[in-house]
Amino acid sequence: MIEIKNLHKSYQMGSNSLHVLKGIDFKVKEGELVSIMGSSGSGKSTLLNILGILDEGEEGTYHLDGTLIKNLNETIAAQYRNKFLGFIFQSFNLINYKSALDNVSLPLYYQGVNRKERVERSMHYLEKVGLADWSGHLPSELSGGQKQRVAIARALAADPKVLLADEPTGALDTKTSYEVMDLIQQINEEGKTILIVTHEPDIAKMTKRIVDLKDGLIINDTKIEPIKAKANV
Amino acid sequence: MSSSLLNKDLRKEIIESIRSNGFRTIITAFGVFWGIFILVLLLAASKGLENGVKRSFQGVATNTVFMWAQGISKSYKGLPKGRSYRFDVTDAEAIRQNIKGLKTVSPRNRLGGYGSSNSVQYKLNNGSYSVYGDYPEILTQKSLDILAGRFLNYNDIQKKNKIAVIGKAVRNELFKTGENVLGEYIKIQGVSFKIIGVYSANSSGARSVEEQKQIYIPFTTYDLAFNNGGKVGFFAITAKDNNSITSLKEDIMALLRERHTIHPEDERAIGNFDLFELFSKISGLFVALTGVAYFVGFLILISGIIGISNIMLIVIKERTKEIGVRRALGATPSSIRRQVLIESLFLTVISGMAGVSFAAFVIAIVNIILEKINDPEMMFANPSVSLLNIGVALFILVVCGLLAGLIPAQTAIKIKPIEALRSE
């Protein structure tokens, strides 16, 4: 599903060049649930940006579902993001003047799906995250955990190949975190490929594979038996 | 993405995002509202002034020149300067035959000098009125409604009938209401004339009162009764509609100079008053005035447009994160640009339409007040804007709305979706 070979990335900081990724080789198969760990400065955000087609590496290749991601213009990048990727953010990033339902249907809107079908499909995903009754509410009327579930429904709405979650539980308390992780595990069990960037070890242990990043290199890549989040709720 | 520019979804998007900044949006839109309001009002005011001034030309053929004889200022072919001469009826025929493109050449005589009037008597009543000796063609140069009886005709000219057509003000002053007028005799300088008609002049403005206090008698009768010897006081010469009298009048004057043995360069010998030239100058003045109205209104409008542009920029700065999220969810740069452009277009056009409507409302009220006052001498009448001007104003609005959105739209599409991932 994801195939990265010898990926390098550096940033120009004035006259200095900061080498952030120093040759990453990384493969994710379909249906995997992977956590990427690392302290700040390890390069994990940069890696996520590149995975999310928000940024590009200078050297190496990145194939997403068999498609080479290189030198895309903004319009094609936007279309690929819409088609291949679902984003889940730490701060939820719901649009505050839109109802939960309208937030979920936004990726479908940008796909040009008609209104009736959009509502149908969005309702389906809201049901899936257990918030069908809240479809008409504004984000300000929802709790943190509910907001993140709406965001997950939004990430799923366009039926992407891969979900990318950037610290999805970073803004939530432990109990809510585990509820969200339970939902993520369920979605993974239905076959969706999911990548989670986190610095919380207990969250990482709920995934099937932990990738440790340090100073721009992968130092550890182990498959584990995930802890069921449900058991901790 | 749907191709329709204003489909339901886009409309919803725009209304939602405008509502989320409600009060500020209204304050900003007021700038455009005010600009277009002033623009339309200025246009209406200049039109009102134009109507008021042109009203005094009503009932007169404007493509007309008046010519009269003055003192000769250059000696020519042995004739001394300072001598005086007068036009006569043969000049009229010569002008008709030699100058092409003229509609009417009316030789006219007026009793007494210009601005004077003559005592006219009916039984024991008398009043002062202007008396003209005219041909029937004068009706093509002056618009008179015959209220009773008839106007002069060629039978009167040939038979030199002693008849008169009087203005309605003359009738009202000399006769009692309801009293029989037609067939009665009035005395002008001691000569009796039978009244055969009463007219009402179609004219308004400053001259309208004077226009109703005139008496028309046949040219030939005038000649005979007041011992004029075939002389002509002045000519009223009207050109055909597709010629301007201003371009023909030099030819006419050259002809007249030749016939009266006047030096070809003697500018003073023939006095003339060119109504068309005056009318053109006044028309030109109002074209300029309309231009000024557009210019001033447009400048005010621009400040409104800058306001909209400014607020859109602020709104986009505030919505950086939202735009980033939209981009991450698959919004293309062009869809973001389109949304910003349409948002600003929507704001501009809606507030502009409100401005136009409010201006129309104010103009309607002014019109009602003007109708109540109803003063024909006022140099202001019926202020209005044409549909064309409204169209131009709306076109300016649309262009300005797009211009106002352009800079914010460019700013918006420079926002990278990475912004959305950055948690503050």
XYZ file of C-alpha atoms in Angstrom:
657
model
C 0.000 0.000 0.000
C 2.755 2.419 1.031
C 6.278 1.999 -0.248
C 9.040 4.444 0.610
C 12.591 3.946 -0.585
C 15.634 5.878 0.582
C 13.709 9.030 1.422
C 15.691 12.179 2.228
C 14.400 15.556 3.238
C 16.171 18.659 4.468
C 15.023 22.171 5.298
C 16.905 25.379 4.561
C 17.143 27.397 7.757
C 18.861 30.570 6.639
C 22.338 29.534 5.588
C 22.169 26.198 7.417
C 20.634 23.123 5.987
C 18.773 20.881 8.381
C 18.800 17.271 7.320
C 15.575 15.881 8.759
C 15.079 12.535 7.026
C 18.253 10.682 6.251
C 17.224 7.761 4.103
C 13.972 6.128 5.212
C 12.934 2.763 3.828
C 9.409 1.942 4.860
C 6.663 -0.358 3.646
C 3.094 -0.694 4.787
C 0.857 -3.455 3.498
C -2.868 -3.216 3.146
C -4.769 -3.669 6.396
C -1.893 -2.763 8.692
C -2.257 -0.593 11.806
C 1.091 1.130 12.293
C 2.236 3.623 14.888
C 5.179 5.920 14.227
C 6.936 7.002 17.401
C 9.698 9.375 18.131
C 10.596 12.426 20.157
C 10.171 15.892 18.711
C 12.855 16.509 16.105
C 12.967 12.847 15.152
C 11.392 13.649 11.796
C 8.057 11.941 12.369
C 5.977 15.023 11.466
C 7.982 15.505 8.298
C 7.464 11.864 7.400
C 3.730 12.237 7.999
C 3.603 15.378 5.831
C 5.267 13.495 3.012
C 2.984 10.505 3.489
C 0.024 12.901 3.420
C 1.184 14.496 0.136
C 1.505 17.778 1.974
C 5.231 17.862 1.335
C 7.721 16.056 -0.902
C 11.092 14.464 -0.280
C 14.174 15.459 -2.259
C 15.559 12.050 -2.816
C 14.017 8.604 -2.909
C 10.594 7.453 -4.022
C 7.140 7.265 -2.514
C 4.500 4.963 -3.973
C 0.960 5.171 -2.635
C -1.289 2.314 -3.759
C 1.041 1.793 -6.702
C 1.017 5.456 -7.740
C 4.298 7.350 -7.724
C 3.922 10.552 -5.742
C 6.375 12.999 -7.244
C 6.338 16.576 -8.534
C 2.589 16.930 -8.258
C 0.956 20.270 -8.822
C -1.436 21.526 -6.167
C -4.565 20.498 -8.020
C -3.465 16.886 -8.556
C -2.097 16.709 -5.013
C -5.497 17.814 -3.753
C -7.221 15.162 -5.850
C -4.843 12.428 -4.615
C -5.341 13.483 -1.011
C -9.061 13.322 -1.539
C -8.950 9.935 -3.233
C -6.219 8.126 -1.243
C -6.042 9.678 2.186
C -8.156 10.435 5.212
C -6.697 12.797 7.802
C -7.303 12.761 11.542
C -5.786 15.685 13.442
C -4.814 16.253 17.043
C -6.990 19.365 17.290
C -9.840 17.759 15.313
C -9.967 20.658 12.814
C -13.690 20.565 12.315
C -15.176 23.620 10.631
C -16.902 25.360 13.480
C -19.842 26.841 11.599
C -20.817 23.563 9.961
C -22.915 20.824 11.507
C -21.380 17.422 12.221
C -23.076 16.029 9.121
C -21.781 18.834 6.879
C -18.279 18.394 8.264
C -18.345 14.694 7.456
C -19.632 15.296 3.952
C -16.947 17.856 3.066
C -14.565 15.400 1.306
C -17.532 14.126 -0.696
C -18.423 17.711 -1.612
C -14.946 18.167 -3.030
C -15.387 14.927 -4.954
C -18.489 16.360 -6.580
C -20.896 13.842 -5.082
C -24.463 15.107 -5.201
C -26.172 16.333 -2.085
C -28.559 13.426 -1.556
C -25.856 10.797 -1.789
C -23.534 12.886 0.358
C -26.076 13.016 3.166
C -26.703 9.290 2.880
C -23.061 8.304 2.980
C -22.161 10.802 5.699
C -25.011 9.570 7.875
C -23.740 6.038 7.419
C -20.304 6.995 8.782
C -21.782 9.065 11.600
C -23.776 5.985 12.588
C -20.583 3.971 12.429
C -18.887 6.272 14.974
C -22.068 6.272 17.069
C -23.048 9.892 16.520
C -26.056 9.626 14.208
C -28.166 11.471 16.777
C -25.713 14.352 16.791
C -25.645 14.953 13.042
C -27.235 18.411 13.233
C -25.048 19.699 16.047
C -22.255 22.207 15.658
C -18.761 21.159 16.826
C -19.029 23.601 19.743
C -21.914 21.517 21.070
C -19.841 18.300 21.128
C -17.329 16.938 23.645
C -13.700 16.366 22.683
C -14.189 12.645 22.129
C -17.292 13.275 20.048
C -15.417 15.831 17.946
C -12.651 13.357 17.246
C -15.208 10.721 16.272
C -16.806 13.176 13.862
C -13.328 13.820 12.464
C -12.800 10.073 12.037
C -16.122 9.787 10.246
C -14.992 12.647 8.003
C -11.684 10.888 7.287
C -13.610 7.752 6.323
C -16.274 9.509 4.274
C -14.462 9.455 0.957
C -13.461 5.813 1.522
C -9.713 6.468 1.276
C -7.008 3.793 1.018
C -5.094 5.002 4.057
C -5.993 6.876 7.245
C -3.301 9.181 8.583
C -3.716 10.175 12.214
C -1.480 12.835 13.737
C -1.565 12.472 17.523
C -5.263 11.585 17.390
C -5.497 11.299 21.166
C -3.173 14.191 22.003
C -5.979 16.473 23.088
C -8.073 13.839 24.903
C -8.109 12.388 28.399
C -7.124 8.748 28.876
C -10.603 7.287 28.930
C -11.679 9.160 25.808
C -8.342 8.299 24.165
C -9.041 4.617 24.600
C -12.563 5.019 23.238
C -11.125 6.669 20.144
C -8.472 3.949 19.836
C -11.179 1.324 20.134
C -12.935 2.925 17.186
C -9.678 3.022 15.213
C -9.070 -0.669 15.945
C -12.576 -1.527 14.762
C -12.030 0.369 11.519
C -8.708 -1.417 11.049
C -10.352 -4.759 11.579
C -12.659 -3.957 8.684
C -9.533 -3.815 6.541
C -8.541 -0.136 6.446
C -4.821 0.701 6.489
C -4.089 3.152 9.310
C -0.950 5.078 10.290
C -0.807 6.825 13.646
C 1.832 9.293 14.712
C 2.067 9.376 18.502
C 4.492 9.836 21.343
C 2.335 7.972 23.859
C 3.616 4.385 24.341
C 0.243 3.063 25.592
C -1.418 4.252 22.380
C 1.381 2.711 20.294
C 0.853 -0.607 22.028
C -2.689 -0.661 20.714
C -1.365 -0.862 17.141
C -0.049 -3.912 15.336
C 3.372 -2.507 14.489
C 5.582 0.131 16.093
C 8.102 2.109 14.073
C 10.627 4.122 16.087
C 12.187 7.151 14.487
C 15.284 8.883 15.764
C 17.302 11.639 14.121
C 15.776 10.999 10.740
C 16.292 7.256 10.658
C 14.180 4.234 11.520
C 15.916 2.619 14.477
C 13.339 0.005 15.315
C 10.438 -1.636 13.454
C 8.592 -4.377 15.345
C 5.320 -6.156 14.898
C 3.400 -6.667 18.121
C 0.185 -8.190 19.321
C -2.023 -5.140 19.935
C -3.663 -4.523 23.267
C -7.413 -4.277 22.858
C -8.418 -0.728 23.650
C -11.870 -1.885 24.654
C -10.454 -3.762 27.609
C -9.108 -0.482 29.065
C -12.200 1.615 28.583
C -16.705 19.627 -8.666
C -19.940 20.820 -10.178
C -19.532 23.230 -13.052
C -22.397 25.505 -12.162
C -21.102 28.687 -10.616
C -23.912 29.141 -8.163
C -25.241 25.733 -7.378
C -27.025 25.142 -4.114
C -23.982 23.822 -2.301
C -21.751 26.712 -3.197
C -24.515 29.105 -2.225
C -24.797 27.373 1.116
C -21.031 27.477 1.615
C -20.988 31.208 0.931
C -23.949 32.097 3.094
C -22.517 30.034 5.937
C -19.142 31.672 5.780
C -20.654 35.149 5.519
C -22.931 34.448 8.456
C -20.010 33.276 10.545
C -18.627 36.846 10.322
C -22.035 38.513 10.321
C -21.743 41.954 11.860
C -18.376 42.807 10.392
C -19.554 41.742 6.971
C -22.526 44.079 7.160
C -20.371 47.024 8.242
C -18.028 46.381 5.338
C -20.794 45.906 2.817
C -22.091 49.300 3.884
C -19.085 50.874 2.116
C -20.222 49.533 -1.230
C -23.856 50.264 -0.405
C -22.948 53.889 0.277
C -20.742 54.188 -2.816
C -23.359 52.982 -5.252
C -26.035 54.974 -3.415
C -24.061 58.194 -3.929
C -23.273 57.257 -7.542
C -26.923 56.704 -8.444
C -28.002 59.811 -6.559
C -25.409 61.960 -8.348
C -26.511 60.590 -11.714
C -30.138 61.307 -10.854
C -29.301 64.817 -9.663
C -27.424 65.640 -12.854
C -30.343 64.255 -14.870
C -32.751 66.349 -12.813
C -30.745 69.484 -13.480
C -30.590 68.597 -17.177
C -34.356 68.060 -17.301
C -34.902 71.348 -15.496
C -32.724 73.355 -17.860
C -33.895 71.623 -21.035
C -37.470 72.202 -19.958
C -37.064 75.834 -20.957
C -36.367 74.656 -24.521
C -39.614 72.760 -24.629
C -42.012 73.808 -27.369
C -39.239 75.328 -29.485
C -37.507 73.778 -32.476
C -33.936 73.755 -31.174
C -32.289 73.403 -34.576
C -33.033 77.076 -35.166
C -31.128 80.304 -35.701
C -32.558 83.798 -35.384
C -31.098 86.552 -37.591
C -31.651 90.271 -37.616
C -30.105 93.299 -39.254
C -27.656 95.447 -37.288
C -25.527 98.467 -38.154
C -22.926 97.936 -40.895
C -19.398 98.242 -39.567
C -17.292 98.115 -42.774
C -17.480 100.246 -45.883
C -17.859 98.184 -49.027
C -18.133 98.955 -52.750
C -18.310 102.661 -52.100
C -21.013 102.380 -49.487
C -20.121 103.938 -46.143
C -19.991 102.103 -42.875
C -22.535 102.926 -40.217
C -25.436 102.899 -42.639
C -28.454 100.846 -41.701
C -30.461 98.346 -43.750
C -33.269 95.880 -43.177
C -34.092 92.431 -44.445
C -37.122 92.062 -46.662
C -39.424 89.251 -47.798
C -37.420 88.570 -50.952
C -34.508 87.521 -48.730
C -36.635 84.706 -47.348
C -37.290 83.361 -50.820
C -33.586 83.708 -51.734
C -32.552 81.737 -48.636
C -35.081 78.996 -49.384
C -33.804 78.647 -52.934
C -30.057 78.874 -52.358
C -29.456 77.055 -49.105
C -30.146 73.318 -49.046
C -31.110 71.411 -45.911
C -33.433 73.961 -44.372
C -36.871 73.059 -43.113
C -38.475 76.420 -42.427
C -37.519 80.000 -43.133
C -39.896 82.265 -41.270
C -39.728 86.003 -41.808
C -41.135 87.599 -38.702
C -42.051 91.052 -37.523
C -42.628 92.218 -34.056
C -44.378 95.373 -33.091
C -42.038 97.697 -31.235
C -38.510 96.781 -30.347
C -37.360 93.612 -28.626
C -38.651 93.371 -25.102
C -41.296 96.021 -25.557
C -44.975 95.327 -25.752
C -47.950 97.155 -27.057
C -51.158 98.308 -25.622
C -54.029 96.157 -26.846
C -57.612 97.082 -26.175
C -60.849 95.201 -25.961
C -63.838 97.363 -25.140
C -62.777 99.105 -21.929
C -60.075 96.643 -20.979
C -56.517 96.959 -22.109
C -53.216 95.200 -21.578
C -49.668 95.083 -22.873
C -48.773 92.227 -25.208
C -46.232 91.334 -27.863
C -47.659 91.323 -31.369
C -46.043 89.256 -34.145
C -46.571 89.281 -37.885
C -46.075 85.665 -38.978
C -46.516 83.062 -41.665
C -48.407 79.835 -40.851
C -45.087 77.871 -40.888
C -44.222 79.374 -37.534
C -46.128 76.407 -36.100
C -43.219 74.127 -37.120
C -40.910 76.237 -34.946
C -43.150 76.938 -32.023
C -45.422 74.389 -30.439
C -48.829 75.975 -29.920
C -52.038 74.174 -29.032
C -55.104 75.801 -30.553
C -57.655 75.904 -27.761
C -60.431 77.502 -29.806
C -60.935 78.566 -33.434
C -57.934 78.176 -35.774
C -54.426 79.439 -36.511
C -53.359 81.695 -39.412
C -53.450 80.193 -42.898
C -52.323 81.151 -46.395
C -55.750 82.505 -47.249
C -55.223 85.067 -44.483
C -51.774 85.859 -45.867
C -53.071 86.386 -49.389
C -56.138 88.393 -48.450
C -54.296 90.272 -45.745
C -57.139 89.549 -43.346
C -57.200 91.610 -40.215
C -57.399 88.733 -37.867
C -55.506 87.718 -34.731
C -54.732 84.562 -32.751
C -54.278 85.367 -29.088
C -52.581 83.566 -26.237
C -54.661 82.185 -23.417
C -53.214 84.704 -20.979
C -54.408 87.504 -23.298
C -57.872 86.004 -23.315
C -57.929 85.610 -19.551
C -56.892 89.196 -18.978
C -59.094 90.943 -21.541
C -62.186 88.756 -21.350
C -64.360 87.529 -18.526
C -64.474 83.807 -17.966
C -66.994 82.185 -20.256
C -67.281 85.311 -22.376
C -67.338 84.754 -26.157
C -63.899 85.460 -27.634
C -63.969 84.268 -31.238
C -65.258 86.900 -33.643
C -64.687 89.747 -31.176
C -62.489 92.662 -32.178
C -59.417 93.922 -30.371
C -57.524 97.102 -31.187
C -53.769 96.981 -31.659
C -52.251 100.440 -32.062
C -55.653 101.669 -33.032
C -56.203 99.028 -35.740
C -59.060 96.551 -35.245
C -58.387 92.813 -35.547
C -60.911 90.014 -35.385
C -60.005 87.177 -33.035
C -60.116 83.863 -34.884
C -58.240 81.644 -32.480
C -56.870 81.142 -28.972
C -53.681 79.187 -28.344
C -51.818 77.735 -25.422
C -48.036 77.553 -25.813
C -46.397 74.221 -24.984
C -43.601 75.575 -22.984
C -42.476 75.540 -19.451
C -39.649 77.066 -17.556
C -38.850 80.729 -17.262
C -40.372 81.870 -20.560
C -43.652 80.028 -20.290
C -45.617 82.928 -18.807
C -44.416 85.318 -21.513
C -45.238 82.760 -24.242
C -48.947 82.857 -23.362
C -49.114 86.645 -23.650
C -48.535 86.972 -27.371
C -50.719 87.811 -30.348
C -50.137 86.446 -33.861
C -51.403 88.257 -36.943
C -50.695 87.492 -40.629
C -47.337 88.771 -41.866
C -48.889 90.579 -44.799
C -51.562 92.199 -42.662
C -48.863 93.413 -40.305
C -47.058 94.914 -43.270
C -50.103 96.767 -44.401
C -51.538 97.789 -41.031
C -48.310 99.090 -39.562
C -46.870 100.423 -42.827
C -43.818 98.210 -42.815
C -43.043 98.165 -46.549
C -42.175 94.477 -46.952
C -39.367 94.646 -44.443
C -38.568 91.755 -42.141
C -37.759 92.269 -38.463
C -35.928 88.987 -38.121
C -35.740 85.485 -39.541
C -36.354 82.311 -37.631
C -34.609 79.625 -39.703
C -34.856 75.935 -38.831
C -32.712 73.241 -40.465
C -33.891 69.743 -41.307
C -33.290 67.193 -38.581
C -30.175 65.642 -40.110
C -28.456 69.019 -40.644
C -27.274 71.312 -37.928
C -28.237 74.914 -38.355
C -24.877 75.890 -36.871
C -23.110 74.538 -39.943
C -25.566 76.187 -42.339
C -25.824 79.617 -40.794
C -22.529 80.922 -42.268
C -23.843 80.184 -45.775
C -27.080 81.989 -45.002
C -25.251 85.001 -43.659
C -22.921 85.085 -46.664
C -25.944 85.078 -48.945
C -27.591 87.888 -46.990
C -24.390 89.973 -47.032
C -24.146 89.622 -50.755
C -27.786 90.620 -51.284
C -27.402 93.727 -49.143
C -23.964 94.725 -50.440
C -22.224 94.158 -47.145
C -18.489 93.465 -46.811
C -18.068 89.661 -46.654
C -16.050 89.990 -43.459
C -18.448 92.310 -41.709
C -19.312 90.142 -38.741
C -21.415 92.747 -37.017
C -23.883 93.552 -39.783
C -26.040 90.498 -39.139
C -26.996 89.667 -35.598
C -27.756 86.063 -34.893
C -28.770 83.836 -32.036
C -28.072 80.168 -32.588
C -30.407 78.081 -30.454
C -28.837 74.846 -31.648
C -25.363 75.933 -30.626
C -26.638 76.934 -27.213
C -28.571 73.721 -26.895
C -25.523 71.681 -27.908
C -23.399 73.521 -25.387
C -25.928 72.817 -22.656
C -26.170 69.175 -23.722
C -22.371 68.973 -23.664
C -22.369 70.476 -20.218
C -24.653 67.734 -18.973
C -22.611 65.008 -20.612
C -19.684 66.427 -18.659
C -21.782 66.594 -15.510
C -22.791 62.944 -15.893
C -19.115 62.141 -16.360
C -18.294 63.963 -13.134
C -21.094 62.070 -11.357
C -19.646 58.773 -12.556
C -16.144 59.813 -11.594
C -17.013 60.961 -8.083
C -19.395 58.049 -7.493
C -16.795 55.608 -8.762
C -14.145 57.004 -6.425
C -16.477 56.634 -3.445
C -17.312 53.138 -4.641
C -13.614 52.262 -4.809
C -13.199 53.027 -1.113
C -16.076 50.626 -0.477
C -14.434 48.000 -2.661
C -11.143 48.396 -0.810
C -13.099 47.840 2.388
C -14.473 44.564 1.063
C -11.052 43.479 -0.158
C -9.611 44.336 3.218
C -12.207 42.439 5.215
C -11.874 39.424 2.949
C -8.127 39.447 3.611
C -8.710 39.514 7.360
C -11.331 36.809 7.118
C -8.946 34.632 5.141
C -6.164 35.196 7.658
C -8.564 34.086 10.363
C -9.656 31.121 8.312
C -6.144 29.997 7.393
C -6.611 26.822 9.366
C -10.038 26.137 7.875
C -8.712 26.615 4.363
C -5.792 24.327 5.201
C -8.230 21.657 6.417
C -10.300 22.031 3.273
C -7.155 21.636 1.193
C -6.171 18.512 3.162
C -9.652 17.124 2.549
C -9.207 17.534 -1.178
C -10.196 21.105 -2.041
C -8.271 22.190 -5.137
C -6.719 25.671 -5.231
C -9.198 26.671 -7.912
C -12.167 25.685 -5.769
C -10.814 27.798 -2.899
C -10.163 30.717 -5.260
C -13.634 30.418 -6.700
C -15.198 30.407 -3.280
C -13.383 33.579 -2.221
C -14.162 35.345 -5.513
C -17.822 34.450 -5.404
C -18.027 35.415 -1.768
C -16.698 38.879 -2.512
C -18.826 39.158 -5.662
C -21.874 38.145 -3.668
C -21.151 40.724 -0.953
C -20.510 43.478 -3.488
C -23.527 42.813 -5.659
C -25.975 42.338 -2.783
C -24.855 45.492 -1.007
C -24.754 47.316 -4.345
C -28.297 46.289 -5.190
C -29.391 47.472 -1.765
C -27.675 50.797 -2.529
C -29.423 51.099 -5.898
C -32.779 50.271 -4.322
C -32.330 52.776 -1.529
C -31.257 55.454 -4.021
C -34.334 54.698 -6.133
C -36.462 55.083 -3.017
C -34.910 58.468 -2.191
C -35.325 59.631 -5.805
C -38.988 58.623 -5.725
C -39.515 60.699 -2.574
C -37.728 63.700 -4.104
C -39.974 63.388 -7.157
C -43.085 63.404 -5.001
C -41.854 66.528 -3.215
C -40.984 68.233 -6.537
C -44.458 67.456 -7.861
C -45.977 69.062 -4.790
C -43.893 72.204 -5.276
C -44.586 72.242 -9.033
C -42.685 75.430 -9.866
C -42.145 75.673 -13.635
C -39.289 78.135 -13.202
C -37.250 75.791 -11.011
C -34.099 74.579 -12.781
C -34.592 71.026 -11.485
C -37.144 68.515 -12.655
C -37.821 64.814 -12.544
C -34.459 63.475 -11.309
C -34.091 59.930 -12.581
C -31.602 57.316 -13.656
C -31.958 55.393 -16.873
C -31.900 51.607 -17.003
C -28.689 51.939 -18.975
C -27.063 53.792 -16.089
C -28.290 51.164 -13.641
C -26.839 48.527 -15.947
C -23.512 50.343 -16.055
C -23.533 50.666 -12.269
C -24.200 46.946 -11.865
C -21.467 46.130 -14.353
C -19.057 48.294 -12.366
C -20.169 46.429 -9.237
C -19.504 43.011 -10.727
C -16.073 44.056 -11.988
C -15.261 45.683 -8.649
C -16.488 42.655 -6.730
C -14.157 40.400 -8.693
C -11.295 42.867 -8.268
C -11.989 43.034 -4.541
C -11.791 39.252 -4.320
C -8.666 38.883 -6.415
C -5.986 39.694 -3.831
C -7.678 37.770 -0.999
C -8.200 34.826 -3.359
C -4.512 34.765 -4.254
C -3.663 34.900 -0.562
C -6.077 32.072 0.112
C -4.628 29.696 -2.447
C -1.121 30.283 -1.116
C -2.194 28.653 2.148
C -0.605 25.210 2.319
C -2.553 22.306 3.743
C 0.379 21.824 6.135
C -1.062 24.769 8.062
C -3.969 22.569 9.039
C -1.721 19.999 10.672
C 0.097 22.564 12.725
C -1.550 22.541 16.111
C -1.129 25.725 18.069
